[in-house]
Short mmCIF file of C-alpha atoms in Angstrom, two decimals:
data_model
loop_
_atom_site.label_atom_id
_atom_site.label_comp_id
_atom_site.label_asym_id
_atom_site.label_seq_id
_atom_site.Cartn_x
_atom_site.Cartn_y
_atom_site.Cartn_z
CA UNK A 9 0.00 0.00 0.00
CA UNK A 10 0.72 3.76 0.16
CA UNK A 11 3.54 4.88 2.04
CA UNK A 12 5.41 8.35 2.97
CA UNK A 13 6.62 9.99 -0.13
CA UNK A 14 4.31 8.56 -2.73
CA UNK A 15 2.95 10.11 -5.46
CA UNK A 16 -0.98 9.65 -5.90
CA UNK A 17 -4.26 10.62 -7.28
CA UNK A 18 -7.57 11.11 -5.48
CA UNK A 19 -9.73 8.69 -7.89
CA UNK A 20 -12.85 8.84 -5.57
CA UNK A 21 -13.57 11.62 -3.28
CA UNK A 22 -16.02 11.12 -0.20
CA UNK A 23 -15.08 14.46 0.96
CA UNK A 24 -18.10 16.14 1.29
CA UNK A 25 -17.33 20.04 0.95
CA UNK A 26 -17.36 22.62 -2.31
CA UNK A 27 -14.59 21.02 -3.98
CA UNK A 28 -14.48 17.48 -5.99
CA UNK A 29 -11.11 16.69 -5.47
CA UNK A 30 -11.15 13.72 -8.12
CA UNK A 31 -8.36 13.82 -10.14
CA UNK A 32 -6.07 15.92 -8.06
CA UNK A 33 -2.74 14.95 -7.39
CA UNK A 34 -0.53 14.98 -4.21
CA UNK A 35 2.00 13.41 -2.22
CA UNK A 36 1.40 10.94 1.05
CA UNK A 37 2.62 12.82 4.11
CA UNK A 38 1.39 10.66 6.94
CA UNK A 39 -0.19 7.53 7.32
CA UNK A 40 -3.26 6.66 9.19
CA UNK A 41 -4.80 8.41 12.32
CA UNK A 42 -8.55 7.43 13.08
CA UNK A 43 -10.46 8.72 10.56
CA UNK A 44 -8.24 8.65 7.71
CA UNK A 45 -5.63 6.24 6.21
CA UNK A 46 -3.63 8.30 4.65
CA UNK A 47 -3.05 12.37 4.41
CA UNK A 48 -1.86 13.78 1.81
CA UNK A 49 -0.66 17.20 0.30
CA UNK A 50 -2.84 18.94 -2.45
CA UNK A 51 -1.40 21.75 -3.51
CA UNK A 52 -4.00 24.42 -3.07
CA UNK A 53 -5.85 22.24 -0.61
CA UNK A 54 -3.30 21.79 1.51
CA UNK A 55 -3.19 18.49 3.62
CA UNK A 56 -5.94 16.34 3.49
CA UNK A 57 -6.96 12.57 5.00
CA UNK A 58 -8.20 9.84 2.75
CA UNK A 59 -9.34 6.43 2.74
CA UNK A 60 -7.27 3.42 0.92
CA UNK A 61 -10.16 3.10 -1.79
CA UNK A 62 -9.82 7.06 -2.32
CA UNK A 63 -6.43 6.86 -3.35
CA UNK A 64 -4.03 5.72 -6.78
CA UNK A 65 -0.35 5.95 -7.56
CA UNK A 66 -0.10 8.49 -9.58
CA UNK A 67 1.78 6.17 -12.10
CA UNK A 68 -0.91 3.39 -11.91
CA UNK A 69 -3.64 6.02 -12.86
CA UNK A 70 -1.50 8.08 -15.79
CA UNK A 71 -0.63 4.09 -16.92
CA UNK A 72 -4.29 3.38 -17.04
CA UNK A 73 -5.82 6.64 -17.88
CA UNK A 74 -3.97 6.68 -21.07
CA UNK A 75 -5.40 5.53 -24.18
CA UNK A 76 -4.97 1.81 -25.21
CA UNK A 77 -2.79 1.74 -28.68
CA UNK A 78 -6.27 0.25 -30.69
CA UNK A 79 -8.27 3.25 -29.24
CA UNK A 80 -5.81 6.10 -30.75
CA UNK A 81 -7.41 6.11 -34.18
CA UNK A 82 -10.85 6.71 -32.48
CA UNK A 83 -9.05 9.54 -31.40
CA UNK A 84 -8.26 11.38 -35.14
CA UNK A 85 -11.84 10.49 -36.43
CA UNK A 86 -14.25 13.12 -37.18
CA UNK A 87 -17.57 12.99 -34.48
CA UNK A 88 -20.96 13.52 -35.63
CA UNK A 89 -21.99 15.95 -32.85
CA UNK A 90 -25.85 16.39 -34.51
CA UNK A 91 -26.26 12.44 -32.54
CA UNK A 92 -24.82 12.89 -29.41
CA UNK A 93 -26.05 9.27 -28.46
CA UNK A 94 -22.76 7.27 -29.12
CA UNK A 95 -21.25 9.84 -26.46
CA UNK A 96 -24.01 9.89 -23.89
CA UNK A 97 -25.22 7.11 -24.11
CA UNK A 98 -23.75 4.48 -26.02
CA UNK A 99 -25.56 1.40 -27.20
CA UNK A 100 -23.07 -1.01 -25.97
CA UNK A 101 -23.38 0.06 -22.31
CA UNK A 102 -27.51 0.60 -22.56
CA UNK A 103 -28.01 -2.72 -24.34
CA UNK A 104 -28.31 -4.77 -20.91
CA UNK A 105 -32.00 -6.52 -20.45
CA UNK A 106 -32.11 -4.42 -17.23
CA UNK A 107 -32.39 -1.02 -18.99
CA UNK A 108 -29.22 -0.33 -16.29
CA UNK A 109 -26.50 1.61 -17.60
CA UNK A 110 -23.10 0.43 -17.62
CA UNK A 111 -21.96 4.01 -15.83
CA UNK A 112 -25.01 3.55 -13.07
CA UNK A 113 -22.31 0.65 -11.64
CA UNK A 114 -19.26 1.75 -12.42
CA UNK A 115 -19.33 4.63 -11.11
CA UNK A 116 -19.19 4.05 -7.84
CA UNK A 117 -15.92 1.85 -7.97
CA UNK A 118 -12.65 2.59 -8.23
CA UNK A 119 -11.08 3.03 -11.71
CA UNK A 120 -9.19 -0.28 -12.02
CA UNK A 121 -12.64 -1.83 -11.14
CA UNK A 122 -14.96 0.05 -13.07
CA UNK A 123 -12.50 -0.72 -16.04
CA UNK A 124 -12.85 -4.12 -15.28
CA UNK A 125 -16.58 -3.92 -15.34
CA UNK A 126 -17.15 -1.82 -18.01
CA UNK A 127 -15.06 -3.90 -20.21
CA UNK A 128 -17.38 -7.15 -18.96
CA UNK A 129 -20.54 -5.07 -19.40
CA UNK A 130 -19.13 -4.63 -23.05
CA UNK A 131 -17.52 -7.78 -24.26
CA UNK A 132 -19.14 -8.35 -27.87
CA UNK A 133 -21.61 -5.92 -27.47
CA UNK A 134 -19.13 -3.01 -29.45
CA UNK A 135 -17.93 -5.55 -31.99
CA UNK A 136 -18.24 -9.37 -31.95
CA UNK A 137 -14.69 -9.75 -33.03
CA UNK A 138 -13.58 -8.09 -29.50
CA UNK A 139 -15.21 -10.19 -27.25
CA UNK A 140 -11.83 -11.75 -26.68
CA UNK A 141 -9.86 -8.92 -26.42
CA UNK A 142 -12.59 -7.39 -24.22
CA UNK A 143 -12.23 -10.04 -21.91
CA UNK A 144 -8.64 -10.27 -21.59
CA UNK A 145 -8.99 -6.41 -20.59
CA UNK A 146 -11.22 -6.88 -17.74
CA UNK A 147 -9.02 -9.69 -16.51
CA UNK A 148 -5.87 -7.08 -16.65
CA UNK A 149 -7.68 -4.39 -14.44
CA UNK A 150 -8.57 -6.80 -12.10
CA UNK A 151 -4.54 -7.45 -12.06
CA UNK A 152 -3.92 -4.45 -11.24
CA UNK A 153 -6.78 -4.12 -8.83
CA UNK A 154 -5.06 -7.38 -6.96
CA UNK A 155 -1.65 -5.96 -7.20
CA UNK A 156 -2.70 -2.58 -6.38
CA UNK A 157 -4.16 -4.20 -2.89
CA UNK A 158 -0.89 -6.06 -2.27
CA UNK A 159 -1.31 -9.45 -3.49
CA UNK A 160 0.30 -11.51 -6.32
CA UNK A 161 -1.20 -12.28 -9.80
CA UNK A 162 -1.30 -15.82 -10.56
#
């Protein structure tokens, strides 16, 4: 787990206040006293106590917050903003026979998780020849989710 001197990312903030502190960045100063597990230093914020699911190494997060190398060409393509649909609301995450959508769940995990569920959610729903490949990415977040909590991948 965290300790002194680590780089992180607040990837789910229960701090109730003005501020969302998602997605800020800051260093581990002390570890757990009571009500916190770790503080850390936000700059602007100053220092702050968070819980172990709050909290991602700031490498871990930039690693899986940037794009996979088969998503970069979604990236040059032109978007047809008149159908705002396959942006809001994709079919592939409102297909399920519940009516739920995929970002009801997810988004109230942490990111390696909600990965690993969206990609489940997905598999063959996007395009039938992922399903594989959609697969094997779930499996990889849980990975990370296992090695992120301190144990060993089999």
């Amino acid at each position: 787990m965290f300790k002194v001197g680590d780089r992180v990312v607040v990837v789910k903030n229960l701090h109730e206040g003005p501020d969302n502190l998602t997605g800020k960045r800051g260093k581990v100063t002390k570890l757990g006293s009571g009500e916190w597990d770790f503080q850390i230093h936000i700059e602007g914020y100053g220092h702050l106590g968070f819980m172990k699911g709050e909290l991602e190494f700031e490498e871990t997060y930039d690693t899986m917050s940037a794009p996979h190398p088969d998503e970069d060409s979604l990236f040059s393509q032109e978007v047809d903003t008149r159908h705002d649909d396959a942006v809001s609301h994709p079919s592939h995450y409102t297909s399920h026979p519940s009516g739920v959508e995929c970002i009801e769940i997810t988004k109230h995990y942490n990111f390696t998780i909600g990965s690993a569920m969206k990609y489940l959610w997905r598999a063959g729903l996007k395009d039938e020849n992922t399903e594989i490949q959609d697969l094997r990415k779930a499996i990889q977040f849980i990975e990370f989710e296992i090695e992120r909590l301190g144990g060993q991948v089999e």
